[in-house]
Each structure stands twice: as structure tokens, then as C-alpha cells.
Short mmCIF file of C-alpha atoms in Angstrom, two decimals:
data_model
loop_
_atom_site.label_atom_id
_atom_site.label_comp_id
_atom_site.label_asym_id
_atom_site.label_seq_id
_atom_site.Cartn_x
_atom_site.Cartn_y
_atom_site.Cartn_z
CA UNK A 1256 264.00 -24.04 105.76
CA UNK A 1257 260.45 -24.23 107.18
CA UNK A 1258 257.48 -25.55 105.56
CA UNK A 1259 254.40 -24.88 107.95
CA UNK A 1260 252.67 -22.67 105.34
CA UNK A 1261 252.28 -18.91 104.92
CA UNK A 1262 253.42 -16.87 108.01
CA UNK A 1263 251.68 -13.45 108.34
CA UNK A 1264 252.80 -10.60 110.91
CA UNK A 1265 252.19 -6.87 111.54
CA UNK A 1266 254.57 -4.35 113.18
CA UNK A 1267 255.58 -4.91 116.67
CA UNK A 1268 258.48 -3.48 118.69
CA UNK A 1269 261.21 -4.84 117.08
CA UNK A 1270 263.49 -7.36 118.96
CA UNK A 1271 266.72 -5.54 118.71
CA UNK A 1272 268.61 -7.63 121.23
CA UNK A 1273 271.27 -9.74 119.40
CA UNK A 1274 271.00 -7.91 116.11
CA UNK A 1275 273.98 -6.21 114.47
CA UNK A 1276 274.44 -2.67 115.26
CA UNK A 1277 273.44 -1.49 111.78
CA UNK A 1278 269.95 -3.06 112.27
CA UNK A 1279 269.14 -1.09 115.34
CA UNK A 1280 269.31 2.34 113.68
CA UNK A 1281 266.81 4.77 114.81
CA UNK A 1282 263.64 5.24 112.36
CA UNK A 1283 264.20 7.91 109.96
CA UNK A 1284 268.16 7.29 109.94
CA UNK A 1285 268.06 3.87 108.05
CA UNK A 1286 266.36 5.57 104.76
CA UNK A 1287 266.10 8.91 103.32
CA UNK A 1288 263.64 8.11 100.77
CA UNK A 1289 260.30 9.06 102.74
CA UNK A 1290 259.73 11.14 105.62
CA UNK A 1291 258.84 9.86 109.18
CA UNK A 1292 255.20 10.85 108.79
CA UNK A 1293 254.60 9.41 105.59
CA UNK A 1294 256.29 5.97 106.64
CA UNK A 1295 254.02 5.90 109.55
CA UNK A 1296 250.69 6.85 107.97
CA UNK A 1297 251.25 4.58 104.75
CA UNK A 1298 250.84 0.80 105.56
CA UNK A 1299 252.80 -1.26 103.15
CA UNK A 1300 251.68 -4.68 102.34
CA UNK A 1301 254.71 -7.06 101.55
CA UNK A 1302 254.72 -10.44 100.28
CA UNK A 1303 257.93 -12.38 101.07
CA UNK A 1304 259.14 -15.51 99.27
CA UNK A 1305 261.63 -17.09 101.49
CA UNK A 1306 262.18 -20.42 102.87
CA UNK A 1307 264.24 -19.35 106.08
CA UNK A 1308 262.08 -17.94 109.02
CA UNK A 1309 265.16 -16.25 110.24
CA UNK A 1310 265.67 -14.47 107.01
CA UNK A 1311 262.11 -13.31 106.94
CA UNK A 1312 262.30 -12.12 110.47
CA UNK A 1313 265.42 -10.13 109.92
CA UNK A 1314 264.09 -8.69 106.72
CA UNK A 1315 260.76 -7.65 108.45
CA UNK A 1316 262.59 -6.26 111.37
CA UNK A 1317 264.94 -4.17 109.12
CA UNK A 1318 261.88 -2.53 107.27
CA UNK A 1319 260.17 -1.98 110.69
CA UNK A 1320 263.38 -0.44 112.15
CA UNK A 1321 263.83 2.06 109.02
CA UNK A 1322 260.40 3.41 110.15
CA UNK A 1323 258.05 1.58 107.65
CA UNK A 1324 254.53 0.52 108.63
CA UNK A 1325 254.78 -3.24 107.39
CA UNK A 1326 252.19 -6.15 107.00
CA UNK A 1327 253.95 -9.00 106.03
CA UNK A 1328 253.37 -12.75 104.65
CA UNK A 1329 255.91 -14.91 103.81
CA UNK A 1330 255.53 -18.07 101.44
CA UNK A 1331 258.10 -20.43 100.07
CA UNK A 1332 256.23 -22.36 97.21
CA UNK A 1333 254.87 -21.27 93.89
CA UNK A 1334 251.27 -22.72 94.94
CA UNK A 1335 251.27 -20.53 98.34
CA UNK A 1336 252.44 -17.44 96.15
CA UNK A 1337 249.66 -17.68 93.78
CA UNK A 1338 247.29 -18.32 96.37
CA UNK A 1339 248.64 -15.21 98.40
CA UNK A 1340 248.47 -13.10 95.17
CA UNK A 1341 244.77 -14.05 94.59
CA UNK A 1342 243.73 -13.42 98.15
CA UNK A 1343 244.87 -9.68 98.38
CA UNK A 1344 246.59 -6.71 96.66
CA UNK A 1345 250.28 -6.43 97.76
CA UNK A 1346 252.34 -3.38 97.26
CA UNK A 1347 255.84 -5.12 96.82
CA UNK A 1348 257.44 -8.63 96.62
CA UNK A 1349 260.81 -9.37 98.24
CA UNK A 1350 261.91 -12.74 97.18
CA UNK A 1351 264.97 -15.01 97.82
CA UNK A 1352 266.86 -15.79 94.58
CA UNK A 1353 267.19 -19.43 95.44
CA UNK A 1354 264.80 -21.82 97.03
CA UNK A 1355 264.84 -25.61 97.30
CA UNK A 1356 261.75 -25.92 95.14
CA UNK A 1357 261.41 -22.31 93.67
CA UNK A 1358 263.60 -19.54 92.34
CA UNK A 1359 263.33 -15.86 92.58
CA UNK A 1360 263.12 -15.56 88.43
CA UNK A 1361 260.27 -18.06 88.42
CA UNK A 1362 258.41 -16.08 91.21
CA UNK A 1363 259.01 -12.80 89.07
CA UNK A 1364 257.48 -14.50 86.14
CA UNK A 1365 254.64 -15.69 88.09
CA UNK A 1366 254.15 -11.94 89.63
CA UNK A 1367 254.01 -10.73 85.92
CA UNK A 1368 251.73 -13.66 84.91
CA UNK A 1369 248.90 -12.47 87.47
CA UNK A 1370 249.45 -8.60 86.77
CA UNK A 1371 251.39 -7.74 89.78
CA UNK A 1372 252.52 -4.04 89.08
CA UNK A 1373 254.39 -3.08 92.41
CA UNK A 1374 258.11 -3.50 93.01
CA UNK A 1375 259.84 -6.71 92.79
CA UNK A 1376 263.10 -6.93 94.88
CA UNK A 1377 265.65 -9.96 94.96
CA UNK A 1378 267.41 -10.75 98.28
CA UNK A 1379 270.20 -13.37 98.10
CA UNK A 1380 273.01 -14.47 99.96
CA UNK A 1381 275.27 -15.02 96.92
CA UNK A 1382 274.14 -13.95 93.27
CA UNK A 1383 276.51 -13.61 90.60
CA UNK A 1384 276.75 -10.16 88.35
CA UNK A 1385 275.20 -12.27 85.18
CA UNK A 1386 272.39 -13.40 87.41
CA UNK A 1387 271.82 -10.12 88.54
CA UNK A 1388 271.76 -8.56 85.19
CA UNK A 1389 269.30 -11.44 83.91
CA UNK A 1390 267.03 -10.61 87.05
CA UNK A 1391 266.98 -6.95 86.47
CA UNK A 1392 266.30 -7.49 82.48
CA UNK A 1393 263.45 -10.00 83.56
CA UNK A 1394 261.88 -7.13 85.35
CA UNK A 1395 263.27 -6.87 88.86
CA UNK A 1396 263.31 -3.46 90.17
CA UNK A 1397 266.62 -4.06 92.39
CA UNK A 1398 268.64 -6.75 94.25
CA UNK A 1399 270.00 -6.74 97.55
CA UNK A 1400 272.79 -8.98 99.15
CA UNK A 1401 271.90 -10.40 102.64
CA UNK A 1402 275.21 -9.45 103.94
CA UNK A 1403 274.11 -5.71 103.25
CA UNK A 1404 270.56 -5.45 104.62
CA UNK A 1405 270.87 -1.74 105.22
CA UNK A 1406 270.14 -1.31 101.50
CA UNK A 1407 266.64 -2.99 101.68
CA UNK A 1408 264.54 -0.19 102.84
CA UNK A 1409 265.90 2.51 100.51
CA UNK A 1410 265.66 -0.16 97.66
CA UNK A 1411 262.16 -0.81 98.56
CA UNK A 1412 261.31 2.91 98.94
CA UNK A 1413 263.16 3.65 95.47
CA UNK A 1414 261.01 0.77 93.88
CA UNK A 1415 257.77 2.12 95.38
CA UNK A 1416 258.51 5.50 93.99
CA UNK A 1417 259.43 4.25 90.57
CA UNK A 1418 256.22 2.17 90.37
CA UNK A 1419 254.46 5.27 91.43
CA UNK A 1420 256.03 7.49 88.73
CA UNK A 1421 255.72 4.69 86.22
CA UNK A 1422 252.04 4.57 87.04
CA UNK A 1423 251.49 8.43 86.95
CA UNK A 1424 253.44 8.44 83.85
CA UNK A 1425 251.00 5.52 82.28
CA UNK A 1426 248.03 7.25 83.38
CA UNK A 1427 249.15 10.55 81.85
CA UNK A 1428 250.14 8.55 78.61
CA UNK A 1429 246.73 6.97 78.70
CA UNK A 1430 244.88 10.18 79.37
CA UNK A 1431 246.97 11.76 76.56
CA UNK A 1432 246.15 9.00 74.04
CA UNK A 1433 242.55 9.21 75.11
CA UNK A 1434 242.46 12.82 74.47
CA UNK A 1435 244.48 12.54 71.11
CA UNK A 1436 241.74 9.87 70.12
CA UNK A 1437 238.88 12.18 71.10
CA UNK A 1438 240.49 15.20 69.22
CA UNK A 1439 240.81 12.88 66.23
CA UNK A 1440 237.17 11.82 66.56
CA UNK A 1441 235.96 15.50 66.67
CA UNK A 1442 238.33 16.37 63.73
CA UNK A 1443 236.76 13.34 61.57
CA UNK A 1444 233.12 13.91 62.90
CA UNK A 1445 232.69 17.51 62.55
CA UNK A 1446 231.42 18.99 59.30
CA UNK A 1447 233.19 22.04 59.72
CA UNK A 1448 236.62 21.95 58.13
CA UNK A 1449 239.21 21.98 60.88
CA UNK A 1450 243.16 22.01 60.92
CA UNK A 1451 246.08 22.65 62.84
CA UNK A 1452 249.11 24.95 61.86
CA UNK A 1453 252.41 25.61 63.40
CA UNK A 1454 254.22 28.86 63.53
CA UNK A 1455 256.41 27.87 61.00
CA UNK A 1456 253.15 27.25 58.90
CA UNK A 1457 253.27 23.64 58.97
CA UNK A 1458 250.18 21.64 58.98
CA UNK A 1459 250.00 19.15 62.03
CA UNK A 1460 246.49 18.12 61.68
CA UNK A 1461 243.87 18.11 58.64
CA UNK A 1462 240.24 16.85 59.09
CA UNK A 1463 238.39 14.87 56.45
CA UNK A 1464 235.83 17.99 56.05
CA UNK A 1465 239.19 20.12 55.10
CA UNK A 1466 239.67 17.31 52.35
CA UNK A 1467 236.16 17.73 51.12
CA UNK A 1468 236.46 21.36 51.18
CA UNK A 1469 239.78 21.92 49.39
CA UNK A 1470 240.16 18.62 47.59
CA UNK A 1471 243.56 18.14 49.32
CA UNK A 1472 244.21 14.97 51.27
CA UNK A 1473 246.31 14.57 54.55
CA UNK A 1474 249.19 12.92 52.67
CA UNK A 1475 249.26 16.28 50.62
CA UNK A 1476 249.28 18.49 53.68
CA UNK A 1477 250.37 16.92 56.84
CA UNK A 1478 254.01 17.90 57.82
CA UNK A 1479 254.12 20.14 54.86
CA UNK A 1480 253.67 23.91 54.40
CA UNK A 1481 250.31 25.19 54.33
CA UNK A 1482 249.26 25.78 50.84
CA UNK A 1483 245.81 25.87 49.24
CA UNK A 1484 244.97 25.00 45.43
CA UNK A 1485 245.17 28.70 44.65
CA UNK A 1486 248.22 30.64 45.88
CA UNK A 1487 246.23 34.10 46.42
CA UNK A 1488 243.81 31.96 48.67
CA UNK A 1489 246.67 30.65 50.81
CA UNK A 1490 248.24 34.02 51.42
CA UNK A 1491 244.76 35.71 52.10
CA UNK A 1492 244.09 32.88 54.73
CA UNK A 1493 247.25 32.93 56.15
CA UNK A 1494 246.74 36.69 56.70
CA UNK A 1495 243.42 36.27 58.48
CA UNK A 1496 244.83 33.67 60.87
CA UNK A 1497 248.11 35.58 61.58
CA UNK A 1498 246.60 37.13 64.89
CA UNK A 1499 246.06 33.53 66.24
CA UNK A 1500 249.58 32.80 65.74
CA UNK A 1501 250.34 35.67 67.77
CA UNK A 1502 247.91 34.66 70.60
CA UNK A 1503 244.66 36.72 69.71
CA UNK A 1504 241.55 34.57 68.89
CA UNK A 1505 239.92 35.21 65.37
CA UNK A 1506 236.31 34.69 65.08
CA UNK A 1507 234.09 34.61 62.15
CA UNK A 1508 236.07 36.68 59.41
CA UNK A 1509 234.53 36.26 55.91
CA UNK A 1510 236.63 34.21 53.25
CA UNK A 1511 235.98 33.01 49.81
CA UNK A 1512 237.85 30.31 48.08
CA UNK A 1513 237.57 28.77 44.61
CA UNK A 1514 237.49 25.09 44.98
CA UNK A 1515 236.35 22.34 42.67
CA UNK A 1516 235.05 25.03 40.25
CA UNK A 1517 232.74 26.48 42.62
CA UNK A 1518 233.19 29.73 44.82
CA UNK A 1519 232.67 28.78 48.44
CA UNK A 1520 231.70 31.54 51.07
CA UNK A 1521 233.34 30.70 54.57
CA UNK A 1522 233.73 31.99 57.89
CA UNK A 1523 237.22 31.78 59.53
CA UNK A 1524 237.72 31.31 63.24
CA UNK A 1525 241.35 30.46 64.81
CA UNK A 1526 242.24 29.83 68.31
CA UNK A 1527 246.17 30.01 69.47
CA UNK A 1528 247.63 26.76 71.04
CA UNK A 1529 249.37 26.90 74.37
CA UNK A 1530 252.75 28.65 74.67
CA UNK A 1531 253.94 32.06 74.52
CA UNK A 1532 254.24 32.73 71.73
CA UNK A 1533 251.91 30.12 70.83
CA UNK A 1534 253.10 27.00 69.14
CA UNK A 1535 250.37 27.39 66.49
CA UNK A 1536 246.64 27.46 65.88
CA UNK A 1537 243.67 25.52 65.28
CA UNK A 1538 241.67 26.84 62.15
CA UNK A 1539 237.96 26.27 61.60
CA UNK A 1540 236.58 26.92 58.15
CA UNK A 1541 232.68 27.01 58.47
CA UNK A 1542 231.23 26.50 54.82
CA UNK A 1543 228.02 29.27 54.83
CA UNK A 1544 227.83 29.07 50.87
CA UNK A 1545 224.26 27.70 51.35
CA UNK A 1546 223.53 30.62 53.90
CA UNK A 1547 224.78 33.13 51.67
CA UNK A 1548 222.67 31.98 48.79
CA UNK A 1549 219.80 31.95 51.27
CA UNK A 1550 220.52 35.34 52.60
CA UNK A 1551 220.71 36.60 48.83
CA UNK A 1552 217.25 34.81 47.98
CA UNK A 1553 215.82 36.47 51.10
CA UNK A 1554 217.33 39.67 50.35
CA UNK A 1555 215.63 39.44 46.49
CA UNK A 1556 212.19 38.11 48.34
CA UNK A 1557 212.41 41.08 50.68
CA UNK A 1558 213.16 43.61 47.80
CA UNK A 1559 210.32 42.19 45.52
CA UNK A 1560 207.78 42.23 48.67
CA UNK A 1561 208.90 45.94 49.62
CA UNK A 1562 208.37 46.91 45.61
CA UNK A 1563 204.86 45.18 45.74
CA UNK A 1564 204.18 46.91 48.91
CA UNK A 1565 205.19 50.33 47.33
CA UNK A 1566 203.10 49.37 44.19
CA UNK A 1567 200.15 48.47 46.23
CA UNK A 1568 200.54 51.71 48.16
CA UNK A 1569 200.69 53.75 44.70
CA UNK A 1570 197.74 51.99 43.75
CA UNK A 1571 195.96 52.77 46.94
CA UNK A 1572 196.59 56.35 46.77
CA UNK A 1573 195.71 56.72 43.32
CA UNK A 1574 192.44 55.13 44.07
CA UNK A 1575 191.84 57.35 46.99
CA UNK A 1576 192.90 60.45 44.83
CA UNK A 1577 190.41 59.18 42.14
CA UNK A 1578 187.66 58.64 44.68
CA UNK A 1579 188.42 61.57 46.76
CA UNK A 1580 187.92 63.63 43.31
CA UNK A 1581 184.57 61.80 42.46
CA UNK A 1582 183.40 62.38 46.04
CA UNK A 1583 184.21 65.99 45.93
CA UNK A 1584 183.03 66.81 42.38
CA UNK A 1585 180.13 64.70 41.96
CA UNK A 1586 178.64 64.26 45.34
CA UNK A 1587 179.76 67.91 46.03
CA UNK A 1588 177.81 69.18 43.09
CA UNK A 1589 174.80 67.23 43.90
CA UNK A 1590 174.73 68.40 47.58
CA UNK A 1591 174.92 71.98 46.11
CA UNK A 1592 172.25 71.49 43.80
CA UNK A 1593 169.99 69.96 46.42
CA UNK A 1594 170.92 72.73 48.68
CA UNK A 1595 169.57 75.45 45.90
CA UNK A 1596 166.45 73.54 45.20
CA UNK A 1597 165.57 73.46 48.97
CA UNK A 1598 166.12 77.05 49.26
CA UNK A 1599 164.03 77.89 46.33
CA UNK A 1600 161.30 75.47 47.70
CA UNK A 1601 161.57 76.94 51.09
CA UNK A 1602 161.07 80.52 49.78
CA UNK A 1603 158.00 79.63 47.65
CA UNK A 1604 156.34 77.59 50.42
CA UNK A 1605 153.28 79.54 51.85
CA UNK A 1606 153.06 77.05 54.77
CA UNK A 1607 155.04 77.77 57.78
CA UNK A 1608 155.72 74.11 58.96
CA UNK A 1609 156.66 73.11 55.51
CA UNK A 1610 159.15 75.98 55.25
CA UNK A 1611 160.65 74.92 58.71
CA UNK A 1612 161.01 71.52 57.35
CA UNK A 1613 162.60 72.43 54.29
CA UNK A 1614 165.05 74.72 56.37
CA UNK A 1615 165.98 71.74 58.65
CA UNK A 1616 166.53 69.71 55.45
CA UNK A 1617 168.79 72.22 53.94
CA UNK A 1618 170.78 72.48 57.07
CA UNK A 1619 171.30 68.59 57.19
CA UNK A 1620 172.40 68.74 53.53
CA UNK A 1621 174.65 71.55 54.40
CA UNK A 1622 176.11 69.14 57.18
CA UNK A 1623 176.46 66.22 54.47
CA UNK A 1624 178.30 68.52 52.19
CA UNK A 1625 180.77 69.23 55.26
CA UNK A 1626 181.11 65.58 55.85
CA UNK A 1627 181.65 64.93 52.06
CA UNK A 1628 184.59 67.63 51.99
CA UNK A 1629 186.07 66.18 55.27
CA UNK A 1630 186.10 62.76 53.88
CA UNK A 1631 187.51 63.78 50.54
CA UNK A 1632 190.09 65.62 52.36
CA UNK A 1633 191.09 62.71 54.51
CA UNK A 1634 191.51 60.40 51.46
CA UNK A 1635 193.46 62.93 49.67
CA UNK A 1636 194.36 65.88 51.36
CA UNK A 1637 194.61 68.58 48.38
CA UNK A 1638 197.17 70.41 50.53
CA UNK A 1639 199.69 67.66 49.24
CA UNK A 1640 199.62 69.52 45.93
CA UNK A 1641 201.31 72.46 47.83
CA UNK A 1642 204.18 70.49 49.05
CA UNK A 1643 205.10 68.34 52.29
CA UNK A 1644 205.82 71.26 54.57
CA UNK A 1645 202.08 72.83 53.99
CA UNK A 1646 200.66 69.25 54.30
CA UNK A 1647 202.60 68.75 57.65
CA UNK A 1648 201.62 72.08 58.99
CA UNK A 1649 198.01 71.75 58.16
CA UNK A 1650 197.72 68.13 59.56
CA UNK A 1651 199.25 69.33 62.77
CA UNK A 1652 196.89 72.03 63.04
CA UNK A 1653 193.94 69.87 62.33
CA UNK A 1654 194.86 67.26 64.84
CA UNK A 1655 195.38 70.18 67.58
CA UNK A 1656 192.08 71.36 66.69
CA UNK A 1657 190.31 67.91 67.08
CA UNK A 1658 192.41 66.65 70.05
CA UNK A 1659 193.19 69.65 72.14
CA UNK A 1660 197.03 68.34 72.10
CA UNK A 1661 199.47 71.24 71.39
CA UNK A 1662 201.44 70.60 68.22
CA UNK A 1663 204.51 72.66 67.63
CA UNK A 1664 206.10 72.53 64.01
CA UNK A 1665 209.77 73.44 63.34
CA UNK A 1666 211.19 73.12 59.80
CA UNK A 1667 214.09 74.85 58.04
CA UNK A 1668 212.24 74.96 54.73
CA UNK A 1669 209.47 77.35 53.58
CA UNK A 1670 208.66 74.83 50.85
CA UNK A 1671 209.94 71.46 49.68
CA UNK A 1672 209.00 69.88 46.56
CA UNK A 1673 209.29 65.98 46.73
CA UNK A 1674 208.26 63.14 44.32
CA UNK A 1675 204.65 62.39 44.70
CA UNK A 1676 205.61 58.95 46.30
CA UNK A 1677 207.82 60.63 48.84
CA UNK A 1678 205.29 63.19 49.72
CA UNK A 1679 202.73 60.90 50.29
CA UNK A 1680 204.73 58.38 52.38
CA UNK A 1681 205.99 61.07 54.50
CA UNK A 1682 202.46 62.62 55.24
CA UNK A 1683 201.04 59.15 55.73
CA UNK A 1684 203.83 58.30 58.37
CA UNK A 1685 203.10 61.79 60.07
CA UNK A 1686 199.47 61.01 60.37
CA UNK A 1687 199.91 57.66 61.97
CA UNK A 1688 202.41 59.06 64.40
CA UNK A 1689 199.97 61.58 65.58
CA UNK A 1690 197.16 58.92 65.58
CA UNK A 1691 199.34 56.80 68.03
CA UNK A 1692 199.90 59.70 70.08
CA UNK A 1693 196.40 60.28 70.52
CA UNK A 1694 195.63 56.67 71.22
CA UNK A 1695 198.37 55.65 73.41
CA UNK A 1696 200.66 58.41 74.71
CA UNK A 1697 198.41 60.34 77.05
CA UNK A 1698 200.52 63.30 75.90
CA UNK A 1699 199.65 66.96 76.19
CA UNK A 1700 202.37 68.22 73.64
CA UNK A 1701 203.74 67.25 70.41
CA UNK A 1702 207.02 68.61 68.76
CA UNK A 1703 207.58 68.24 65.26
CA UNK A 1704 211.02 68.85 63.54
CA UNK A 1705 211.14 68.81 59.72
CA UNK A 1706 214.64 69.34 58.12
CA UNK A 1707 216.19 68.76 54.70
CA UNK A 1708 219.22 69.33 52.99
CA UNK A 1709 220.37 68.51 49.43
CA UNK A 1710 220.36 64.85 50.03
CA UNK A 1711 218.38 63.79 52.89
CA UNK A 1712 215.10 64.80 54.54
CA UNK A 1713 214.49 63.81 58.36
CA UNK A 1714 211.20 64.24 60.26
CA UNK A 1715 211.34 63.79 64.14
CA UNK A 1716 208.00 63.65 66.21
CA UNK A 1717 208.37 63.88 70.08
CA UNK A 1718 205.65 63.73 72.73
CA UNK A 1719 205.55 64.25 76.29
CA UNK A 1720 203.54 61.05 76.96
CA UNK A 1721 204.03 57.71 78.95
CA UNK A 1722 206.61 56.34 76.63
CA UNK A 1723 206.83 53.25 74.32
CA UNK A 1724 207.30 49.70 75.86
CA UNK A 1725 209.98 47.56 74.59
CA UNK A 1726 207.43 45.00 73.60
CA UNK A 1727 205.47 47.38 71.35
CA UNK A 1728 207.57 46.82 68.18
CA UNK A 1729 207.23 42.95 68.75
CA UNK A 1730 203.50 42.82 68.94
CA UNK A 1731 201.63 40.86 66.29
CA UNK A 1732 199.27 43.74 65.99
CA UNK A 1733 201.66 46.69 65.72
CA UNK A 1734 200.72 47.20 62.13
CA UNK A 1735 200.84 50.96 62.14
CA UNK A 1736 204.56 50.94 63.28
CA UNK A 1737 205.15 47.99 60.58
CA UNK A 1738 203.58 49.97 57.96
CA UNK A 1739 205.49 53.14 58.76
CA UNK A 1740 208.81 51.02 58.62
CA UNK A 1741 207.87 49.48 55.46
CA UNK A 1742 206.93 52.97 53.98
CA UNK A 1743 210.46 54.28 54.97
CA UNK A 1744 212.25 51.21 53.84
CA UNK A 1745 210.35 51.29 50.61
CA UNK A 1746 212.09 54.83 49.92
CA UNK A 1747 215.48 53.55 51.04
CA UNK A 1748 215.35 55.26 54.45
CA UNK A 1749 215.58 54.44 58.12
CA UNK A 1750 213.17 54.99 61.11
CA UNK A 1751 214.00 54.81 64.60
CA UNK A 1752 211.40 54.96 67.44
CA UNK A 1753 212.16 54.66 71.20
CA UNK A 1754 211.22 55.86 74.67
CA UNK A 1755 211.12 54.11 78.11
CA UNK A 1756 208.06 53.91 79.91
CA UNK A 1757 207.50 56.27 82.74
CA UNK A 1758 205.09 56.18 85.85
CA UNK A 1759 204.07 58.54 88.33
CA UNK A 1760 202.90 62.34 87.34
CA UNK A 1761 203.85 64.45 84.28
CA UNK A 1762 206.16 65.61 82.84
CA UNK A 1763 207.28 62.25 81.15
CA UNK A 1764 209.87 61.51 79.01
CA UNK A 1765 207.46 60.25 76.16
CA UNK A 1766 208.39 58.70 72.89
CA UNK A 1767 210.52 59.89 69.99
CA UNK A 1768 209.82 58.84 66.15
CA UNK A 1769 212.55 59.75 63.82
CA UNK A 1770 212.67 58.90 60.06
CA UNK A 1771 215.29 59.68 57.49
CA UNK A 1772 215.20 59.21 53.56
CA UNK A 1773 217.37 60.00 50.90
CA UNK A 1774 216.03 62.91 48.32
CA UNK A 1775 216.11 62.19 44.61
CA UNK A 1776 217.08 64.99 44.43
CA UNK A 1777 214.73 67.54 46.07
CA UNK A 1778 213.88 70.82 44.73
CA UNK A 1779 214.30 73.32 47.74
CA UNK A 1780 213.01 76.81 47.77
CA UNK A 1781 215.40 79.77 47.58
CA UNK A 1782 216.46 81.28 50.93
CA UNK A 1783 213.61 83.41 52.29
CA UNK A 1784 211.31 82.31 49.43
CA UNK A 1785 207.71 81.01 50.07
CA UNK A 1786 205.59 79.31 47.79
CA UNK A 1787 201.90 80.70 47.96
CA UNK A 1788 199.44 78.25 48.97
CA UNK A 1789 195.92 78.22 50.00
CA UNK A 1790 194.92 77.32 53.74
CA UNK A 1791 193.51 73.75 53.69
CA UNK A 1792 190.46 74.90 55.61
CA UNK A 1793 189.67 76.58 52.35
CA UNK A 1794 190.07 73.60 50.13
CA UNK A 1795 186.81 71.70 49.36
#
């Protein structure tokens, strides 16, 4: 026994002289547990609990001879052991079984008290089977007899591997437990109803939101076959999530359920779990009942606004028609009488200058009459009384005459009798389209297609201008386009407008406006038949 305090040593050239033959085995032959490179790279800090300096030197030499890179310290009392454990971290402890004032079992207990996690090996000259079993039950990783030191390196390496495996398993279990806790927290905190189901249709997870939605608690569902309060709802939901149980994600499928005396609108999503085929799937039930109610309310509001818009447009058109008639009839008659009186006064005038002034006044009144007729036609073109086809053709000619832009009209109908509201809406849309061409398109040509069948009327207006920017429809000031859309939607139809902006020299690709409205039902002319109508220029 030695009592001169702890002894620390590092690897040195092993003094093999005088050692038994089995202790002089070349590095790499003594142990197959670690490769030579791994042994040389990894330095092991080993705490020896031994009262014999010779035995300590022998054990360290055996480990070094086996190719292990060892830093060692030897202690022989509980106090020095505790001090050594407090001063640094050790990879392993090798303890003699019996010391004068200490023992291997006591050293094992001390190691556990301070939280030592490495392998603990007991080396003894004479240890009974019962004592060895007791040491292993107490937590020792292995024991080695001093007369068989060849077992020490592989026993140490095996202990190190077992500790590493144990640590990895513990880390994995900790990570798994943490992930499980996080998953439980997500299941508990999310307002979306979540549950997990196996391929055998057994419920494996059930969130509190599912309980709130269905009225079924976890005790009613976990480890049981999936079932909702209503059997038809059960089969319908299982049908929706069936693809996820085969490995295909399900996203946002509508599903309604009767629960707690209320119909709930849901969106179903499901993601398959790992495995091929999947071991199951996780299902999310998003309650969109309030969104469905809000959407329905929004649809009702939009419908009411459109009806209000249609009513406003009808009132406006009626007022325009009434005002146009009053302008045409009253002001027109007044202008005609003034012209007649001026003509009579001019003929009776004997003074040349007076006659000239009266002639000029008559001409100005004539211009006023033309302006009145033009304003009246713009407010309510009389040509609308002769059908939408005649109105479109007249507006095209009038636009071409005043702007110099060529307009070609193509139609499969010689005459088409629409309801008054439909005729006015289509005509105003066409007017707005031509106005936009004149203001923005920089076009030289416009092609118009007006087609109708037994159920639908379509109008297409194409120009060869500079096109339409993608932001045009989103501008707050795009009242013309929005007005056209509202007119079309008010008639139950649809509108599409497009055309990429072009740069450079003509020809450009231009812009195309297309509308389609249902007829209710239209009265079409017989093939080849024409309804007589007056030219709009003749209307006053």
C-alpha cells in the first residue's frame, strides 16, 4: 500500500522488461474493440482506485500496451476520490475491490452520488461469484480478475461503448419525449381539431379541439375504432381521408357535420405518417362555419348592391330617356319656331344690315338645334328602339366619323330583340369600350364581333393599340371598367379583358374586351330576314 497522495501519469514507452509475455502483446492485438487509429486519437482519462502502486502501474501498462491513449490518476481513499472527481471529468473508473479503508462497492456508490456516467470496472485478486453479482447489480459495468489482466482493455472498451450507446439512447429518448411533449402541446393549443388514426382506423391521438367540435372526449375515442356521433358522417369522413392512409396528402376538402344540434362547415386536410404503406395519418378539421356564414352574408350583400346598382341604372336610363324626349320635343320645337320667326323677320326687313344679322342669328339657332339633337341622341339614342344590332352599327359609324378610327362590325344577326335593360347595358358597355380605345389605346382599327344563339349573347371588341397594363383593373380610378363589370354581372354574365402592353412601332397586339350574357330568352330574326329601321342620322 502507498499513502503518498494521488499519483498522475500519462502514456510513456511501456517498460516491458520483466512483464509477463501476455502483457507485451503488440498494440492492436490485445483488444479488437477499437481500431488502432481510434485508440491513438482518443485520449482516455481514467481514475484508478488502488492502494498498490505496483498494481496501478501494471494496469496502466496493460492499457497502454493495448494501444489506448491513457491519462491516469490513482487514489486510495474516499476523500481523494471525491477530490479527483470534483477537479475534472473522467472517462472511466477502475477500482480495486478491497482496500484497507475503502472498497470497490463504496467507490461505486460515491461515483453514483456525484453523477459519474462512465464505465466502472472492478479489478480484484479474489472475488467471489456472489460479490461479483452484487457489484453488477449495484451498477458496475464489469469485473476483471488480477490474474487475467488481458481482459482489462476489452472490458474497458466494451464499457465505453455501452456508455456511449446508453448516452445515445438516453438522448434519443429525451428527444423523443420532448417531441412527444411538443406534439401534445400543439394538439392541445391549436384551435384546429386534430386527431391521428391508424390504418386499422384506430384513433391514436385526439385533441381538445376535437372534443369541443364533436362532443367526444379522449376516453371515448383513444385506442378505439374511429366513430363520430353520426354513422353517415363517420363513413363520409373516412372516405375523404382514405387517400392519406394510402400515402397521398388531402388538402381543404369540404365536409359538414351535425353536432350539438348545429350544422358545422369544415375543411378536411390529412397527412400520411411514415411507412410504406403509411402507418396512419394525421387529420385536421378546420371549422369554417363562421366563414361560410360570412361568405353567405357577403354574397347577399353583393347581390343587394348589384340589384341596387341595376335599379339605379334603370332610373338613370329612364331619366335620360325622359330628359332626351323633353329636350328633343320641347327645345326642338322651340328652336324650329325661332328659326321660322327669324326667317320671316329677315324677309320683311328692308335694311340690309338687319337682314344680315337675322340671317346669322338663324344660322346660330340652326346650330343650336343640331346640338340639341346630338345631346338628345347621346342621352338616349333613338336607334335603341330598332334593336341592339342597329344601335351597335350606328355607334360604330358615329365613332369612326368623329375619331377617324376604322371600326368593323361583324354579326350573325340582322336583328336581335333584347329586353330593354339588356339592350341598354350592352350598348353602354360598347360605348365605354370605344371611349377607352379613343382615350388610351392609340389604335387605328377596331374589330367588333356581335354573336348570339338561343341562350347567349357575346360581344367582343378588339383594337390594334398599345395594349392594357396588368395594373389597369386594380386602379382606384378605373370606374369605367368597373362600371362595365357591374353591368355585366347585373345581367348574370361575365366579362374578360386583356392585352399585354407593347412597345416599339405598329402593329401592336392591342386589347380585347369580351362579354357574355344569358338571353331571357331573346327573340331572333328569321334567317335572312331584316327588320326595317331608319338610319340614326335621320333621327331627331
